[in-house]
PDB file of C-alpha atoms in Angstrom:
ATOM      1  CA  ALA W   1     101.746  97.986 127.994  1.00 56.00           C
ATOM      2  CA  ILE W   2      98.174  96.808 127.427  1.00 66.00           C
ATOM      3  CA  VAL W   3      98.880  93.236 128.554  1.00 68.00           C
ATOM      4  CA  GLY W   4     101.461  94.142 131.189  1.00 71.00           C
ATOM      5  CA  ARG W   5     104.300  92.059 129.749  1.00 72.00           C
ATOM      6  CA  THR W   6     106.349  91.763 126.563  1.00 72.00           C
ATOM      7  CA  MET W   7     104.431  89.878 123.894  1.00 70.00           C
ATOM      8  CA  VAL W   8     106.268  90.824 120.680  1.00 70.00           C
ATOM      9  CA  GLY W   9     109.717  92.210 119.884  1.00 69.00           C
ATOM     10  CA  MET W  10     109.979  95.789 118.735  1.00 67.00           C
ATOM     11  CA  SER W  11     112.556  98.355 117.729  1.00 68.00           C
ATOM     12  CA  ARG W  12     112.751 101.855 116.238  1.00 66.00           C
ATOM     13  CA  THR W  13     115.075 100.434 113.622  1.00 67.00           C
ATOM     14  CA  PRO W  14     113.299  99.360 110.436  1.00 64.00           C
ATOM     15  CA  GLY W  15     113.426  95.629 109.759  1.00 65.00           C
ATOM     16  CA  LYS W  16     112.845  94.259 113.289  1.00 65.00           C
ATOM     17  CA  THR W  17     109.451  92.760 112.432  1.00 66.00           C
ATOM     18  CA  LYS W  18     110.053  89.986 109.891  1.00 66.00           C
ATOM     19  CA  HIS W  19     106.510  88.595 109.653  1.00 68.00           C
ATOM     20  CA  ILE W  20     102.955  89.440 110.677  1.00 72.00           C
ATOM     21  CA  GLN W  21     102.342  88.920 114.384  1.00 74.00           C
ATOM     22  CA  THR W  22      98.910  88.885 116.006  1.00 79.00           C
ATOM     23  CA  LEU W  23      98.019  89.316 119.646  1.00 78.00           C
ATOM     24  CA  GLU W  24      94.584  88.285 120.926  1.00 82.00           C
ATOM     25  CA  LEU W  25      93.131  90.435 123.710  1.00 81.00           C
ATOM     26  CA  THR W  26      90.233  88.146 124.583  1.00 82.00           C
ATOM     27  CA  ASP W  27      89.150  90.207 127.608  1.00 83.00           C
ATOM     28  CA  ILE W  28      88.133  93.115 125.403  1.00 84.00           C
ATOM     29  CA  GLY W  29      87.562  91.264 122.120  1.00 84.00           C
ATOM     30  CA  ILE W  30      90.360  92.868 120.108  1.00 84.00           C
ATOM     31  CA  THR W  31      93.072  91.347 117.938  1.00 83.00           C
ATOM     32  CA  LEU W  32      96.165  93.506 117.427  1.00 78.00           C
ATOM     33  CA  CYS W  33      98.210  92.968 114.289  1.00 75.00           C
ATOM     34  CA  ASP W  34     101.880  93.969 113.921  1.00 72.00           C
ATOM     35  CA  CYS W  35     103.319  93.693 110.447  1.00 69.00           C
ATOM     36  CA  PRO W  36     106.559  94.752 108.779  1.00 65.00           C
ATOM     37  CA  GLY W  37     106.579  98.345 107.546  1.00 58.00           C
ATOM     38  CA  LEU W  38     107.450  97.219 104.034  1.00 55.00           C
ATOM     39  CA  VAL W  39     104.267  95.179 103.610  1.00 54.00           C
ATOM     40  CA  PHE W  40     102.403  98.093 102.046  1.00 56.00           C
ATOM     41  CA  PRO W  41     105.045 100.347 100.448  1.00 56.00           C
ATOM     42  CA  SER W  42     102.736 101.178  97.535  1.00 58.00           C
ATOM     43  CA  VAL W  43     100.615 103.278  99.935  1.00 58.00           C
ATOM     44  CA  ALA W  44     103.491 105.752 100.325  1.00 56.00           C
ATOM     45  CA  ALA W  45     103.598 108.369  97.608  1.00 71.00           C
ATOM     46  CA  THR W  46     107.389 108.516  97.193  1.00 82.00           C
ATOM     47  CA  LYS W  47     110.616 107.110  98.595  1.00 83.00           C
ATOM     48  CA  ALA W  48     110.877 110.307 100.640  1.00 87.00           C
ATOM     49  CA  HIS W  49     107.635 109.321 102.398  1.00 84.00           C
ATOM     50  CA  LEU W  50     109.099 105.887 103.175  1.00 81.00           C
ATOM     51  CA  VAL W  51     112.163 107.573 104.696  1.00 86.00           C
ATOM     52  CA  ILE W  52     110.251 109.977 106.947  1.00 88.00           C
ATOM     53  CA  ASN W  53     107.941 107.143 108.025  1.00 81.00           C
ATOM     54  CA  ASN W  54     111.068 105.251 109.213  1.00 80.00           C
ATOM     55  CA  THR W  55     110.594 102.383 106.767  1.00 78.00           C
ATOM     56  CA  VAL W  56     114.084 102.820 105.297  1.00 80.00           C
ATOM     57  CA  HIS W  57     117.352 102.906 107.274  1.00 82.00           C
ATOM     58  CA  ILE W  58     118.596 106.496 107.363  1.00 87.00           C
ATOM     59  CA  ASP W  59     122.214 105.339 107.475  1.00 84.00           C
ATOM     60  CA  ASP W  60     121.708 103.511 104.152  1.00 83.00           C
ATOM     61  CA  LEU W  61     120.439 106.593 102.298  1.00 87.00           C
ATOM     62  CA  ARG W  62     122.447 108.030  99.455  1.00 89.00           C
ATOM     63  CA  GLU W  63     120.172 111.017  98.815  1.00 90.00           C
ATOM     64  CA  CYS W  64     118.804 112.834 101.880  1.00 91.00           C
ATOM     65  CA  PHE W  65     117.484 116.028 100.359  1.00 93.00           C
ATOM     66  CA  SER W  66     114.043 114.985  99.035  1.00 93.00           C
ATOM     67  CA  PRO W  67     112.953 113.657 102.472  1.00 95.00           C
ATOM     68  CA  ILE W  68     114.175 116.912 104.056  1.00 96.00           C
ATOM     69  CA  ALA W  69     112.243 118.937 101.460  1.00 95.00           C
ATOM     70  CA  LEU W  70     109.142 116.951 102.441  1.00 94.00           C
ATOM     71  CA  ILE W  71     109.765 117.637 106.151  1.00 95.00           C
ATOM     72  CA  VAL W  72     110.277 121.367 105.507  1.00 95.00           C
ATOM     73  CA  GLU W  73     107.038 121.370 103.480  1.00 93.00           C
ATOM     74  CA  LYS W  74     105.098 119.552 106.221  1.00 92.00           C
ATOM     75  CA  VAL W  75     106.530 121.286 109.293  1.00 93.00           C
ATOM     76  CA  GLY W  76     107.071 124.701 107.714  1.00 92.00           C
ATOM     77  CA  TRP W  77     110.154 126.780 106.905  1.00 91.00           C
ATOM     78  CA  LYS W  78     109.864 129.100 109.920  1.00 93.00           C
ATOM     79  CA  ALA W  79     109.061 126.237 112.308  1.00 93.00           C
ATOM     80  CA  VAL W  80     112.197 124.229 111.427  1.00 95.00           C
ATOM     81  CA  LEU W  81     114.362 127.337 111.672  1.00 94.00           C
ATOM     82  CA  ASP W  82     112.864 128.076 115.102  1.00 94.00           C
ATOM     83  CA  ARG W  83     113.169 124.464 116.278  1.00 95.00           C
ATOM     84  CA  TYR W  84     116.876 124.309 115.416  1.00 96.00           C
ATOM     85  CA  ASP W  85     117.528 127.961 116.329  1.00 95.00           C
ATOM     86  CA  CYS W  86     119.398 128.636 113.092  1.00 94.00           C
ATOM     87  CA  ALA W  87     117.440 131.493 111.479  1.00 91.00           C
ATOM     88  CA  HIS W  88     120.337 133.843 112.220  1.00 92.00           C
ATOM     89  CA  ALA W  89     122.680 131.673 110.106  1.00 92.00           C
ATOM     90  CA  VAL W  90     120.565 131.536 106.925  1.00 90.00           C
ATOM     91  CA  GLN W  91     122.099 134.652 105.363  1.00 87.00           C
ATOM     92  CA  ASP W  92     125.653 133.458 106.156  1.00 86.00           C
ATOM     93  CA  ALA W  93     124.847 129.998 104.747  1.00 85.00           C
ATOM     94  CA  ARG W  94     123.463 131.499 101.523  1.00 83.00           C
ATOM     95  CA  GLN W  95     126.641 133.575 101.108  1.00 82.00           C
ATOM     96  CA  ARG W  96     128.860 130.519 101.683  1.00 79.00           C
ATOM     97  CA  SER W  97     127.078 128.695  98.846  1.00 73.00           C
ATOM     98  CA  GLY W  98     129.148 130.612  96.305  1.00 69.00           C
ATOM     99  CA  ASP W  99     127.822 131.141  92.800  1.00 60.00           C
ATOM    100  CA  HIS W 100     124.630 129.089  93.010  1.00 70.00           C
ATOM    101  CA  MET W 101     121.472 130.099  94.855  1.00 78.00           C
ATOM    102  CA  LEU W 102     120.158 127.765  97.556  1.00 82.00           C
ATOM    103  CA  ASP W 103     116.513 126.755  97.696  1.00 88.00           C
ATOM    104  CA  ASP W 104     114.866 126.853 101.136  1.00 89.00           C
ATOM    105  CA  THR W 105     115.676 123.204 101.935  1.00 92.00           C
ATOM    106  CA  HIS W 106     119.377 123.563 101.190  1.00 91.00           C
ATOM    107  CA  ALA W 107     119.478 126.974 102.883  1.00 92.00           C
ATOM    108  CA  PHE W 108     117.987 125.455 106.047  1.00 94.00           C
ATOM    109  CA  LEU W 109     120.483 122.554 106.012  1.00 94.00           C
ATOM    110  CA  ALA W 110     123.413 124.894 105.363  1.00 92.00           C
ATOM    111  CA  ALA W 111     122.232 127.223 108.140  1.00 93.00           C
ATOM    112  CA  LEU W 112     121.947 124.295 110.566  1.00 95.00           C
ATOM    113  CA  ALA W 113     125.461 123.133 109.687  1.00 94.00           C
ATOM    114  CA  VAL W 114     126.868 126.666 110.032  1.00 93.00           C
ATOM    115  CA  SER W 115     125.142 127.237 113.379  1.00 94.00           C
ATOM    116  CA  ARG W 116     126.532 123.916 114.704  1.00 95.00           C
ATOM    117  CA  HIS W 117     130.007 124.509 113.158  1.00 93.00           C
ATOM    118  CA  HIS W 118     129.948 121.445 110.866  1.00 93.00           C
ATOM    119  CA  PHE W 119     132.002 122.204 107.764  1.00 91.00           C
ATOM    120  CA  LEU W 120     133.504 120.060 105.025  1.00 89.00           C
ATOM    121  CA  ARG W 121     136.388 122.120 103.712  1.00 84.00           C
ATOM    122  CA  VAL W 122     137.215 125.791 103.513  1.00 83.00           C
ATOM    123  CA  GLY W 123     134.014 126.769 105.324  1.00 83.00           C
ATOM    124  CA  VAL W 124     131.574 124.768 103.165  1.00 87.00           C
ATOM    125  CA  PRO W 125     128.595 123.735 105.371  1.00 90.00           C
ATOM    126  CA  ASP W 126     128.106 119.967 105.747  1.00 92.00           C
ATOM    127  CA  GLU W 127     124.508 119.718 104.521  1.00 92.00           C
ATOM    128  CA  ASN W 128     124.613 115.912 104.512  1.00 93.00           C
ATOM    129  CA  TRP W 129     125.373 115.863 108.261  1.00 95.00           C
ATOM    130  CA  ALA W 130     122.535 118.345 108.864  1.00 96.00           C
ATOM    131  CA  ALA W 131     120.088 116.306 106.735  1.00 96.00           C
ATOM    132  CA  ARG W 132     120.815 113.085 108.622  1.00 95.00           C
ATOM    133  CA  LYS W 133     120.448 114.890 111.962  1.00 96.00           C
ATOM    134  CA  VAL W 134     117.040 116.293 110.988  1.00 96.00           C
ATOM    135  CA  LEU W 135     115.880 112.911 109.610  1.00 95.00           C
ATOM    136  CA  LYS W 136     116.905 111.133 112.812  1.00 94.00           C
ATOM    137  CA  ASP W 137     115.138 113.795 114.889  1.00 95.00           C
ATOM    138  CA  PHE W 138     111.984 113.470 112.771  1.00 94.00           C
ATOM    139  CA  VAL W 139     111.709 109.668 112.925  1.00 90.00           C
ATOM    140  CA  SER W 140     112.506 109.601 116.671  1.00 89.00           C
ATOM    141  CA  GLY W 141     109.902 112.267 117.479  1.00 89.00           C
ATOM    142  CA  ALA W 142     112.390 114.938 118.581  1.00 92.00           C
ATOM    143  CA  LEU W 143     111.120 117.066 115.655  1.00 92.00           C
ATOM    144  CA  LEU W 144     107.428 116.611 116.215  1.00 88.00           C
ATOM    145  CA  HIS W 145     104.845 116.991 113.467  1.00 87.00           C
ATOM    146  CA  CYS W 146     101.284 115.693 113.645  1.00 86.00           C
ATOM    147  CA  GLU W 147      98.627 115.643 110.947  1.00 81.00           C
ATOM    148  CA  ALA W 148      94.945 114.903 111.220  1.00 83.00           C
ATOM    149  CA  PRO W 149      93.913 111.858 109.185  1.00 78.00           C
ATOM    150  CA  SER W 150      92.317 112.647 105.864  1.00 76.00           C
ATOM    151  CA  LEU W 151      88.588 112.034 105.678  1.00 78.00           C
ATOM    152  CA  PRO W 152      87.053 109.894 102.931  1.00 75.00           C
ATOM    153  CA  ALA W 153      85.034 111.950 100.434  1.00 68.00           C
ATOM    154  CA  ALA W 154      81.708 110.493 101.680  1.00 65.00           C
ATOM    155  CA  THR W 155      82.325 111.675 105.263  1.00 61.00           C
ATOM    156  CA  ALA W 156      83.821 115.069 104.409  1.00 54.00           C
ATOM    157  CA  PRO W 157      81.949 117.911 106.111  1.00 60.00           C
ATOM    158  CA  THR W 158      79.431 119.735 103.954  1.00 58.00           C
ATOM    159  CA  PRO W 159      80.057 123.413 103.244  1.00 56.00           C
ATOM    160  CA  ALA W 160      78.414 125.915 105.558  1.00 54.00           C
ATOM    161  CA  LYS W 161      75.130 127.461 104.527  1.00 51.00           C
ATOM    162  CA  GLY W 162      75.778 130.471 102.348  1.00 49.00           C
ATOM    163  CA  SER W 163      79.040 129.160 100.889  1.00 46.00           C
ATOM    164  CA  SER W 164      79.248 128.848  97.127  1.00 46.00           C
ATOM    165  CA  ALA W 165      78.941 125.046  97.080  1.00 45.00           C
ATOM    166  CA  GLY W 166      76.171 125.084  99.693  1.00 44.00           C
ATOM    167  CA  ALA W 167      74.342 127.852  97.844  1.00 44.00           C
ATOM    168  CA  ALA W 168      74.508 125.889  94.578  1.00 44.00           C
ATOM    169  CA  ARG W 169      72.972 122.843  96.290  1.00 43.00           C
ATOM    170  CA  GLU W 170      70.225 125.015  97.825  1.00 44.00           C
ATOM    171  CA  GLU W 171      69.431 126.536  94.400  1.00 45.00           C
ATOM    172  CA  ASP W 172      69.240 123.030  92.867  1.00 46.00           C
ATOM    173  CA  ALA W 173      66.868 121.920  95.624  1.00 44.00           C
ATOM    174  CA  VAL W 174      64.646 124.986  95.146  1.00 44.00           C
ATOM    175  CA  GLY W 175      64.624 124.410  91.363  1.00 46.00           C
ATOM    176  CA  LYS W 176      63.549 120.773  91.831  1.00 45.00           C
ATOM    177  CA  GLU W 177      60.763 121.794  94.231  1.00 46.00           C
ATOM    178  CA  GLU W 178      59.450 124.303  91.664  1.00 46.00           C
ATOM    179  CA  GLU W 179      59.530 121.630  88.914  1.00 47.00           C
ATOM    180  CA  GLU W 180      57.461 119.259  91.082  1.00 48.00           C
ATOM    181  CA  ASP W 181      54.740 121.932  91.647  1.00 47.00           C
TER     182      ASP W 181
END
């Protein structure tokens, strides 16, 4: 879009970029760099982070629940229930679970499956189907979640005057001034 024509291949599917590609924008003095998503996997905290960042193929996943737990944590329990309009099905989904109690992540997935009428056998909600649907929505942007970038410690805002940390610094400064006199 910047250049006005296709310069590099791209895809939503992980694995399209096989090597680092650079694009010189000499008019404005910028070099863009496109690299494979797996170049820096050590930056991600867990495999769940790699999944929600679309670095791993969702269809190849064996375990979908830890990435969903991360999404529910980031987006919020009420927000995902509202987005998928399945809050009314949570109680029914919890009852269908049988003897074991469902945590919030599994309750959300079961409620989504119940509200969309996806069952495995004898009325058991298909949580795996629901998890893959939510993951695909998250990586495609249909389930939108944005976070502000974290600030390095040196550029973090200082506490307001009168706060405990600010007050401690002010007391230290006053103490040093008195020592100098």
